[in-house]
PDB file of C-alpha atoms in Angstrom:
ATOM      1  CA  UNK A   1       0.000   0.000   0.000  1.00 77.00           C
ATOM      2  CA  UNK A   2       1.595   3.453  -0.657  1.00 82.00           C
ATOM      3  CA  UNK A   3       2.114   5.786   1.923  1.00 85.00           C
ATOM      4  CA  UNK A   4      -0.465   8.391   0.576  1.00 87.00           C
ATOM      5  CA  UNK A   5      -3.026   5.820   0.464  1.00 88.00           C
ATOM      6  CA  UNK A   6      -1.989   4.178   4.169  1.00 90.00           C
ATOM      7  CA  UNK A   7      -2.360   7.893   5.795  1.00 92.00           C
ATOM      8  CA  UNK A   8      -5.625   8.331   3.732  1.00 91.00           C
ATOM      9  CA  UNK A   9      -7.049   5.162   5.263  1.00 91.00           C
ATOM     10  CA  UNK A  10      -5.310   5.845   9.034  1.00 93.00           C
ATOM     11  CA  UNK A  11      -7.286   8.893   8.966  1.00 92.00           C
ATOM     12  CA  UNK A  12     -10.694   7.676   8.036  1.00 89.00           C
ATOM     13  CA  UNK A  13      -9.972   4.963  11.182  1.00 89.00           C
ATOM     14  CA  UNK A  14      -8.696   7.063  13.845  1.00 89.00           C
ATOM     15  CA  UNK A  15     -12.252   9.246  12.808  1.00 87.00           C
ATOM     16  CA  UNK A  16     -14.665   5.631  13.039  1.00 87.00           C
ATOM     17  CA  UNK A  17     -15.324   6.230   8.960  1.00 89.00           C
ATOM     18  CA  UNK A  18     -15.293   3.432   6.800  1.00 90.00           C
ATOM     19  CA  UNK A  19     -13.246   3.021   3.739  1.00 94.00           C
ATOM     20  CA  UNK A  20     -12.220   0.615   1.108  1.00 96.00           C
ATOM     21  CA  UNK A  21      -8.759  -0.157  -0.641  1.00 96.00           C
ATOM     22  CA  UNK A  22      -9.539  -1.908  -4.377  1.00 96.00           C
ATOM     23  CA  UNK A  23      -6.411  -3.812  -5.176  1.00 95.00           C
ATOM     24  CA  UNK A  24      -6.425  -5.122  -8.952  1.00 94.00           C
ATOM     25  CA  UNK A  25      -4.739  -8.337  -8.050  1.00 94.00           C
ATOM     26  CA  UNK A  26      -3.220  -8.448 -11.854  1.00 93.00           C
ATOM     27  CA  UNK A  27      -1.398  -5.065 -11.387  1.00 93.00           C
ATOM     28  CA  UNK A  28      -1.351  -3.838  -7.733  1.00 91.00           C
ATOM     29  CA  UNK A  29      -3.143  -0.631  -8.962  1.00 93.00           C
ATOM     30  CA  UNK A  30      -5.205   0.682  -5.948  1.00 93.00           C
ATOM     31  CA  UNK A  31      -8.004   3.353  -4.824  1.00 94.00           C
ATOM     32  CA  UNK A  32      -9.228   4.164  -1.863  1.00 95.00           C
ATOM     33  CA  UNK A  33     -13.063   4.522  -1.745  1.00 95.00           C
ATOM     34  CA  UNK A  34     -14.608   6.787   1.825  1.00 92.00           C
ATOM     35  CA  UNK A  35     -17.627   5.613   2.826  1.00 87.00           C
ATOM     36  CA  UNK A  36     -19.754   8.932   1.392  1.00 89.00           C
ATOM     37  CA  UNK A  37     -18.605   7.888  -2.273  1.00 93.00           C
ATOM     38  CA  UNK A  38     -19.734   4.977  -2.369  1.00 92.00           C
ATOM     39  CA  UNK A  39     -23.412   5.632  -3.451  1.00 91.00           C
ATOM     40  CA  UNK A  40     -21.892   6.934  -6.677  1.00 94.00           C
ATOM     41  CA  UNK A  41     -19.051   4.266  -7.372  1.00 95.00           C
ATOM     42  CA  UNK A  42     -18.638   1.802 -10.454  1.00 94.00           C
ATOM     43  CA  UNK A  43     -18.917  -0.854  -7.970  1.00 94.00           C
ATOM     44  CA  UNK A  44     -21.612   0.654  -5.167  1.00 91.00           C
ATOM     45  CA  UNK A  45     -23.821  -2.776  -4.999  1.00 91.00           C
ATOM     46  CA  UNK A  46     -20.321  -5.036  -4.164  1.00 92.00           C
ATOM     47  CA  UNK A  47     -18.583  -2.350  -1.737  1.00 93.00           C
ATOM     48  CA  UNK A  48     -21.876  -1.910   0.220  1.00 89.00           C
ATOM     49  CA  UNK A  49     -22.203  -5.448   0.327  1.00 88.00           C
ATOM     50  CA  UNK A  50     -19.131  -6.279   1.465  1.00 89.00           C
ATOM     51  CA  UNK A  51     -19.248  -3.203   4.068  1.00 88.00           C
ATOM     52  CA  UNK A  52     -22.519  -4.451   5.432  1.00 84.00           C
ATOM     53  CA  UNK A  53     -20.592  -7.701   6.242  1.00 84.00           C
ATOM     54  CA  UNK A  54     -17.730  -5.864   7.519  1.00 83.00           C
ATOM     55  CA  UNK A  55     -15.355  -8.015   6.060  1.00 87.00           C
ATOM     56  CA  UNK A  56     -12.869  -7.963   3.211  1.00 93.00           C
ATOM     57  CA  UNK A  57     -13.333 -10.133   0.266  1.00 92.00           C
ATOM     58  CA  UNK A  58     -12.829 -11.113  -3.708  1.00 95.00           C
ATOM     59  CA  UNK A  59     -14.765  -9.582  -6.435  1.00 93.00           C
ATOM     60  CA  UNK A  60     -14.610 -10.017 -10.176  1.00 93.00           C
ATOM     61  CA  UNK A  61     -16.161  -7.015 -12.105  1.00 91.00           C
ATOM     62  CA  UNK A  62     -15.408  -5.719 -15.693  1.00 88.00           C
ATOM     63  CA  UNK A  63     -13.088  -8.946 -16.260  1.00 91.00           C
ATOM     64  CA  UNK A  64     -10.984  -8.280 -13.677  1.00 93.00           C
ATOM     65  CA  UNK A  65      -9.872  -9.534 -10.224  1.00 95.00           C
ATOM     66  CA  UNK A  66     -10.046  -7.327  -7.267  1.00 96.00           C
ATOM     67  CA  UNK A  67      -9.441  -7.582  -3.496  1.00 96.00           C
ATOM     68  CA  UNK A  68     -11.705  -5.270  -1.395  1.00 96.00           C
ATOM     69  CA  UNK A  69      -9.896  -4.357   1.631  1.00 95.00           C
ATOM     70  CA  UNK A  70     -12.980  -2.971   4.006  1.00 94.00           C
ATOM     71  CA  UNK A  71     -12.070  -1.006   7.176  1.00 93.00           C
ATOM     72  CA  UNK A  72     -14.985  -0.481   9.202  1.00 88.00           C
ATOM     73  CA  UNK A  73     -14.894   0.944  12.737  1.00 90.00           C
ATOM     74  CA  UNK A  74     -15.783  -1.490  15.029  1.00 90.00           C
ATOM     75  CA  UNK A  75     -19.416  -1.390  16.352  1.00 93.00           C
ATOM     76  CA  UNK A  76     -20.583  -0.215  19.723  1.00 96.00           C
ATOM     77  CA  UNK A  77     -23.711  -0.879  21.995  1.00 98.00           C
ATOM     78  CA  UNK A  78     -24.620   1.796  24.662  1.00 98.00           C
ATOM     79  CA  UNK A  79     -27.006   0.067  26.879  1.00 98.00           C
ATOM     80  CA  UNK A  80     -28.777   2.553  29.232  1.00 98.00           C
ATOM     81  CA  UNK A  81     -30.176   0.860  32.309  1.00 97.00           C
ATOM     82  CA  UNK A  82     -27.767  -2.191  34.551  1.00 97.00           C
ATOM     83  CA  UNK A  83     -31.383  -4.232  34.777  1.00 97.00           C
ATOM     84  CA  UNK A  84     -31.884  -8.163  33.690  1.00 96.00           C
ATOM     85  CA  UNK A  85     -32.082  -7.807  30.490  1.00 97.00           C
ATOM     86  CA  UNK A  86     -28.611  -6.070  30.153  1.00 98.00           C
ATOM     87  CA  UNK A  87     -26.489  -8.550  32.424  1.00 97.00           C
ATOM     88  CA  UNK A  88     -27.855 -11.202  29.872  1.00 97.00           C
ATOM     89  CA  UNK A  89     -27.663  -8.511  26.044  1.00 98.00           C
ATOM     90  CA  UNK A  90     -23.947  -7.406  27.715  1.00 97.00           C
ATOM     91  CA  UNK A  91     -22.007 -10.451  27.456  1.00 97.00           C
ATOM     92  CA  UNK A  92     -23.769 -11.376  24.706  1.00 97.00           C
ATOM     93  CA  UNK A  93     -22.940  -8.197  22.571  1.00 97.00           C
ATOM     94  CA  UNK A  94     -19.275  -8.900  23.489  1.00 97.00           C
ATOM     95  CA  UNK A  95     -19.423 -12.115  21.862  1.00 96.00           C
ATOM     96  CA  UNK A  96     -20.351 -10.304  18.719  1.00 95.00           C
ATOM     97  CA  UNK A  97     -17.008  -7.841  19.057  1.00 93.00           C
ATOM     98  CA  UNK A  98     -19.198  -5.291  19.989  1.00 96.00           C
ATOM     99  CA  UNK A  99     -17.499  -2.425  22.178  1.00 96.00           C
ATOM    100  CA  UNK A 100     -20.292  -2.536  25.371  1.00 98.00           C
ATOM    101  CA  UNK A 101     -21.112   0.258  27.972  1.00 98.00           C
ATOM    102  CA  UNK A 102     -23.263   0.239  30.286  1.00 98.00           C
ATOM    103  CA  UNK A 103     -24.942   3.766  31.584  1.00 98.00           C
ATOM    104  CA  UNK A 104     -26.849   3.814  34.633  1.00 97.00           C
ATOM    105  CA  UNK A 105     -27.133   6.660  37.515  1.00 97.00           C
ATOM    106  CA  UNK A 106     -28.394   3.710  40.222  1.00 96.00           C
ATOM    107  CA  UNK A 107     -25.203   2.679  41.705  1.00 94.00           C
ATOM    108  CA  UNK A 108     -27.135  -0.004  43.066  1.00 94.00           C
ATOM    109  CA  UNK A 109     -27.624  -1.652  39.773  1.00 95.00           C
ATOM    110  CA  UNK A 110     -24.850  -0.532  37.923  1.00 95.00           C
ATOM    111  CA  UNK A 111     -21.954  -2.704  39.676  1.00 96.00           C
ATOM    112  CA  UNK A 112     -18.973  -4.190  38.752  1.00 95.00           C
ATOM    113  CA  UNK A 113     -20.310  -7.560  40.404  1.00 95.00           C
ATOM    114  CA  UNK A 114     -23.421  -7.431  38.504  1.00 96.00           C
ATOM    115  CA  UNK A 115     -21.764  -6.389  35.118  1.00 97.00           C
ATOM    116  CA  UNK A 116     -18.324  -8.249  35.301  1.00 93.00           C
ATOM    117  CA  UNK A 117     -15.478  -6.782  32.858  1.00 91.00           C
ATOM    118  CA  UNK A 118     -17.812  -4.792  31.216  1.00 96.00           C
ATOM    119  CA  UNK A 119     -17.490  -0.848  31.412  1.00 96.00           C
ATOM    120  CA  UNK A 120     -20.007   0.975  33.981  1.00 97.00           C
ATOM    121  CA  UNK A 121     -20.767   4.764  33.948  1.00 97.00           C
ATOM    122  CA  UNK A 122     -22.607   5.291  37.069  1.00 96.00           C
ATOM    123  CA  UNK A 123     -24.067   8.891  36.146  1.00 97.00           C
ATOM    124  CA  UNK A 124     -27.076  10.722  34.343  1.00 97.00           C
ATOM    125  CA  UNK A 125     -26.855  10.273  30.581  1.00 96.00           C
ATOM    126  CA  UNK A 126     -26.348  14.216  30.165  1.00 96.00           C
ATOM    127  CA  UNK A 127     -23.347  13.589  31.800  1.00 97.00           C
ATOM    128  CA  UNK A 128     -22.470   9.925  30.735  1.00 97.00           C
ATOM    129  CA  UNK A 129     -23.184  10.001  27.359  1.00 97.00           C
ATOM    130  CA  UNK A 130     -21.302  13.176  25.376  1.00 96.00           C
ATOM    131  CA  UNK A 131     -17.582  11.147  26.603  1.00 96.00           C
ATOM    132  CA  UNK A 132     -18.581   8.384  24.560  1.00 96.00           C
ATOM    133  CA  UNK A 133     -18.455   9.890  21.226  1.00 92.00           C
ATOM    134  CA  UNK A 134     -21.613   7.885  20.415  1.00 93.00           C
ATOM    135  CA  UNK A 135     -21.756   7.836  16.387  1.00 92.00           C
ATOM    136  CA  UNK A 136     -23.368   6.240  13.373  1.00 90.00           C
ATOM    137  CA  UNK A 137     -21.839   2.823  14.289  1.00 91.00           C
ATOM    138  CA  UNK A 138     -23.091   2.763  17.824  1.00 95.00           C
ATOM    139  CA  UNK A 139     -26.380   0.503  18.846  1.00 97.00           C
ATOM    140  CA  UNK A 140     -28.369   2.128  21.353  1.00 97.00           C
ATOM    141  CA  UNK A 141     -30.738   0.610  23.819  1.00 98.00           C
ATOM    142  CA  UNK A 142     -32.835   2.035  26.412  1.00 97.00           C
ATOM    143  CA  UNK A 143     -34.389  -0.261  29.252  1.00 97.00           C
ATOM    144  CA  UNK A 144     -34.532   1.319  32.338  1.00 95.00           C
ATOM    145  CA  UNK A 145     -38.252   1.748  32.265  1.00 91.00           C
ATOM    146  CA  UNK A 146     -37.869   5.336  33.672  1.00 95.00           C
ATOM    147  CA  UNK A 147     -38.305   8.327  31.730  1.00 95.00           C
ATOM    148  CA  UNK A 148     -36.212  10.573  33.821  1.00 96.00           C
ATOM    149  CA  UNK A 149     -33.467   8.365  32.465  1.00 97.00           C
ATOM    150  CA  UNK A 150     -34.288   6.792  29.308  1.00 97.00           C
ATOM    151  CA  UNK A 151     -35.775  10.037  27.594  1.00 97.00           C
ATOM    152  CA  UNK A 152     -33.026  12.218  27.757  1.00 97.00           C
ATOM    153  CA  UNK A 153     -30.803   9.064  26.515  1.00 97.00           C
ATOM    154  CA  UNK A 154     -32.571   8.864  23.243  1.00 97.00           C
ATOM    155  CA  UNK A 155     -32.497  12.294  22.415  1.00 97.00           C
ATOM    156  CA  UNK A 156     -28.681  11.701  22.529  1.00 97.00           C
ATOM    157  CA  UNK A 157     -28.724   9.050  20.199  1.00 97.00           C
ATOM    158  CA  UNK A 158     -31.180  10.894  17.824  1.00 97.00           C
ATOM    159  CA  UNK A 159     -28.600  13.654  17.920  1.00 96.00           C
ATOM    160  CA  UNK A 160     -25.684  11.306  17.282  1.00 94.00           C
ATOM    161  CA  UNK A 161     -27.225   9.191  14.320  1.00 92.00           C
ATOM    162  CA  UNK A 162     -27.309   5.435  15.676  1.00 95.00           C
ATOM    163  CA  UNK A 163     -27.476   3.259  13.346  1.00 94.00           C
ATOM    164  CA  UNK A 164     -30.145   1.351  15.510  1.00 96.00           C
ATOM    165  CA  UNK A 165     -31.958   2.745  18.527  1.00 98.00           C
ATOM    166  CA  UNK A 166     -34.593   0.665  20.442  1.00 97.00           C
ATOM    167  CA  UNK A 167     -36.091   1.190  23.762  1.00 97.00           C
ATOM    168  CA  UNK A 168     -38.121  -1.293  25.867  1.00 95.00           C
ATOM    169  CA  UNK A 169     -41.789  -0.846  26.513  1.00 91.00           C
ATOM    170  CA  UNK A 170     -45.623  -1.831  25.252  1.00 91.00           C
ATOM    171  CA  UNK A 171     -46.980   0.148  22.514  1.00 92.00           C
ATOM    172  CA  UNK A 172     -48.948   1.955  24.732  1.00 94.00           C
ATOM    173  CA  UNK A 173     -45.742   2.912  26.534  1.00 94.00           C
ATOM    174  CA  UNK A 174     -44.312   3.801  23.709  1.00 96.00           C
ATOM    175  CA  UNK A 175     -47.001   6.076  22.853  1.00 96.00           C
ATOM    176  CA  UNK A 176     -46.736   8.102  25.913  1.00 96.00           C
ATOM    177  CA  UNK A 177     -42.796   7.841  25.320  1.00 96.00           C
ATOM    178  CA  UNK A 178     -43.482   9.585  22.330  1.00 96.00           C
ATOM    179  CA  UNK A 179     -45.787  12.514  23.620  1.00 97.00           C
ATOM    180  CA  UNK A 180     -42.644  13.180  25.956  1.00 97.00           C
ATOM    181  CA  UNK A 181     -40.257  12.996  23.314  1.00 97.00           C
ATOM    182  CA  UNK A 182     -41.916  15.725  20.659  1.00 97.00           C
ATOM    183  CA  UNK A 183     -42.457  18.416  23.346  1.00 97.00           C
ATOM    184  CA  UNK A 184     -38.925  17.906  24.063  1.00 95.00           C
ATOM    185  CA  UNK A 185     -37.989  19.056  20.237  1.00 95.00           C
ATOM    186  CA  UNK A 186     -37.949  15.275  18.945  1.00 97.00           C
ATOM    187  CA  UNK A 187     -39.199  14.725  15.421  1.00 96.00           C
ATOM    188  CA  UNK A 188     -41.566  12.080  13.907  1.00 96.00           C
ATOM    189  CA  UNK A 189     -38.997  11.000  12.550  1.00 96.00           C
ATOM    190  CA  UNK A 190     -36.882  10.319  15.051  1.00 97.00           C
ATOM    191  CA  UNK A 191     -39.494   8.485  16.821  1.00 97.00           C
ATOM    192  CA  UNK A 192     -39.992   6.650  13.910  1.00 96.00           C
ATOM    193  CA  UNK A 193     -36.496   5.161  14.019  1.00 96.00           C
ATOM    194  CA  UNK A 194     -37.004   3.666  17.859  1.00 97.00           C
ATOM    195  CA  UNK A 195     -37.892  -0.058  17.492  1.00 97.00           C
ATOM    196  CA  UNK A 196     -40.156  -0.527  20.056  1.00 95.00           C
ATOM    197  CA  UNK A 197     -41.262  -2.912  21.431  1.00 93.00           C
ATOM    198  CA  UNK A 198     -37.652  -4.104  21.499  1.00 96.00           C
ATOM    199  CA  UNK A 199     -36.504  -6.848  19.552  1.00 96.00           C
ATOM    200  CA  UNK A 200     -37.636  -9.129  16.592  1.00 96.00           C
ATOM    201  CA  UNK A 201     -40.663 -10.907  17.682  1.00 94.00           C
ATOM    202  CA  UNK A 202     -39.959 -14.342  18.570  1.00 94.00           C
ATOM    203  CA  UNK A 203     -42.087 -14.948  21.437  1.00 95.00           C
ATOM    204  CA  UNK A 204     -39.363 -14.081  24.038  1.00 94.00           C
ATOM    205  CA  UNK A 205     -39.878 -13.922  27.396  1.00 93.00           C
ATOM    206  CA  UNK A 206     -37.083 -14.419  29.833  1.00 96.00           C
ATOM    207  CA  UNK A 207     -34.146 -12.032  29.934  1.00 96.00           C
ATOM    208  CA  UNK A 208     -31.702 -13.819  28.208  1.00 97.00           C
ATOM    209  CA  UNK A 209     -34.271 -14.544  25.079  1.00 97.00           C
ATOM    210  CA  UNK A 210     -35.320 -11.266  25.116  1.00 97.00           C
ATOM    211  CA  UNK A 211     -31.501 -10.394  24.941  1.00 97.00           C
ATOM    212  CA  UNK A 212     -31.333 -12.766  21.851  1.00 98.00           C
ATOM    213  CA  UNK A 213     -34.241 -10.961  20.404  1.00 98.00           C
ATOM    214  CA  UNK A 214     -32.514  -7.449  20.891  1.00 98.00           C
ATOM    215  CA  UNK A 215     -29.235  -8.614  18.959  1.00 97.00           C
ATOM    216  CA  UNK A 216     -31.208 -10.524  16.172  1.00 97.00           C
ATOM    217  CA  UNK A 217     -32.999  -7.042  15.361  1.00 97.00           C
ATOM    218  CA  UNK A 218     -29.448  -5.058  15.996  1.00 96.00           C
ATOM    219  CA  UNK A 219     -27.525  -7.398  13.987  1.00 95.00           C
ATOM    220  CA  UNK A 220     -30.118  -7.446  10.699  1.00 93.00           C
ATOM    221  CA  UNK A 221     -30.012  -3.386  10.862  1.00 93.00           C
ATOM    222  CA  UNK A 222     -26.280  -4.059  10.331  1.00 89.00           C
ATOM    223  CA  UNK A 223     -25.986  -6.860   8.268  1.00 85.00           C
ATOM    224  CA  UNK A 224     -29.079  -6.791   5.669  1.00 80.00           C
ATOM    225  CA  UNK A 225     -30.041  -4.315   3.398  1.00 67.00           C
ATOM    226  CA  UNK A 226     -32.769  -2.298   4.514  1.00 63.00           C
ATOM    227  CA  UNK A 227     -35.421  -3.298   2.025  1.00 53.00           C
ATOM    228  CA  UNK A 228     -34.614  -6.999   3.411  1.00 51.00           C
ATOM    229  CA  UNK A 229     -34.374  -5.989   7.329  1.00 47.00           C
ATOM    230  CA  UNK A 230     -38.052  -4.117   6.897  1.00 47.00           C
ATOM    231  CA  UNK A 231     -39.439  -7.295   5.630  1.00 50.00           C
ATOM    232  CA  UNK A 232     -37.729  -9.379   8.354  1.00 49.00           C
ATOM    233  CA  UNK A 233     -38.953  -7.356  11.035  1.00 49.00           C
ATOM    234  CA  UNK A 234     -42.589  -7.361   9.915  1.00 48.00           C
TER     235      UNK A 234
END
């Protein structure tokens, strides 16, 4: 890789922006394509495909051989609320290379004994949540049941484009969630983007499958186009 095209790609990382290195594996030629080009590339349908996987791979296009080197930042999930369901979605999430935190203000149920090896920020998310840098590659999940806590938390991630956002609760809940949330300058569509309730729908009902549910959902916003993820969630 030449140096120009190394610092190029060292820069998009050290900002958590994707990019993609073509290699033509008959002549070493390279480009280097950011993630905001690649609507309007030659090649848009393989590089999103191979983006959405998050892994590099072989293509053949226009007779030729090339290697798609994909750098993608690696994803985050900001779960607000230390209840149940998050000692069960936490470890989980790590087995998935997700980067976890935990944000809670109730020291009482944000503890290193109940969350083990996984980071704890024992304050209010107006103060908890700006260090975090949250961006378009973090998963957000609010499940403390408490508005005090949960509302302002999802304004945050509204603000900071997650690429999913989801927040426990009925519909009815969510209803009322959404009443809050618009007299507090949210949009429709922001509160369009909160899936809620949380979770495919596969009949869970414990913690843990309710976890499993909550990743399934997270992982298809990811992974699957979005045509394809709206007709797997309905």
């Amino acid at each position: 890789m030449k140096l120009e095209t190394l610092t190029q790609v060292n820069a998009q990382r050290a900002a958590r922006r994707p990019v993609i290195v073509i290699t033509d594996t008959a002549n070493g030629e390279q480009r280097l394509v950011k993630a905001e080009d690649i609507a309007t590339d030659p090649l848009r349908a393989e590089l999103s495909k191979q983006l959405r996987m998050g892994k590099s791979g072989m293509i053949e296009a226009g007779g030729k051989k090339l290697f798609l080197n994909v750098y993608a930042p690696t994803a985050r999930l900001v779960i607000v609320g230390a209840v149940h369901i998050s000692q069960a979605l936490a470890p989980l999430a790590r087995s998935l290379d997700y980067d976890v935190t935990v944000v809670d203000p109730r020291t009482a149920f944000a503890s290193p004994e109940r969350f083990p090896d996984v980071p704890l920020v024992a304050e209010w998310p107006d103060v908890a949540l700006p260090p975090l840098n949250i961006d378009h590659y973090t998963a957000f999940v609010a499940v403390t049941h408490d508005p005090k806590i949960d509302d302002p938390a999802l304004l945050h991630a509204f603000a900071r484009d997650c690429f999913y956002i989801g927040a426990l609760g009925s519909r009815k809940t969510h209803a009322k969630r959404g009443e809050r949330l618009r007299a507090q300058g949210a949009s429709d569509a922001d509160i369009a983007r909160i899936r809620a309730p949380i979770g495919l729908n596969i009949g869970a009902v414990s913690p843990a499958e309710i976890a499993v549910s909550i990743m399934a959902e997270i992982t298809a916003e990811l992974r699957m186009p979005k045509e394809n993820a709206k007709e797997q969630a309905a």
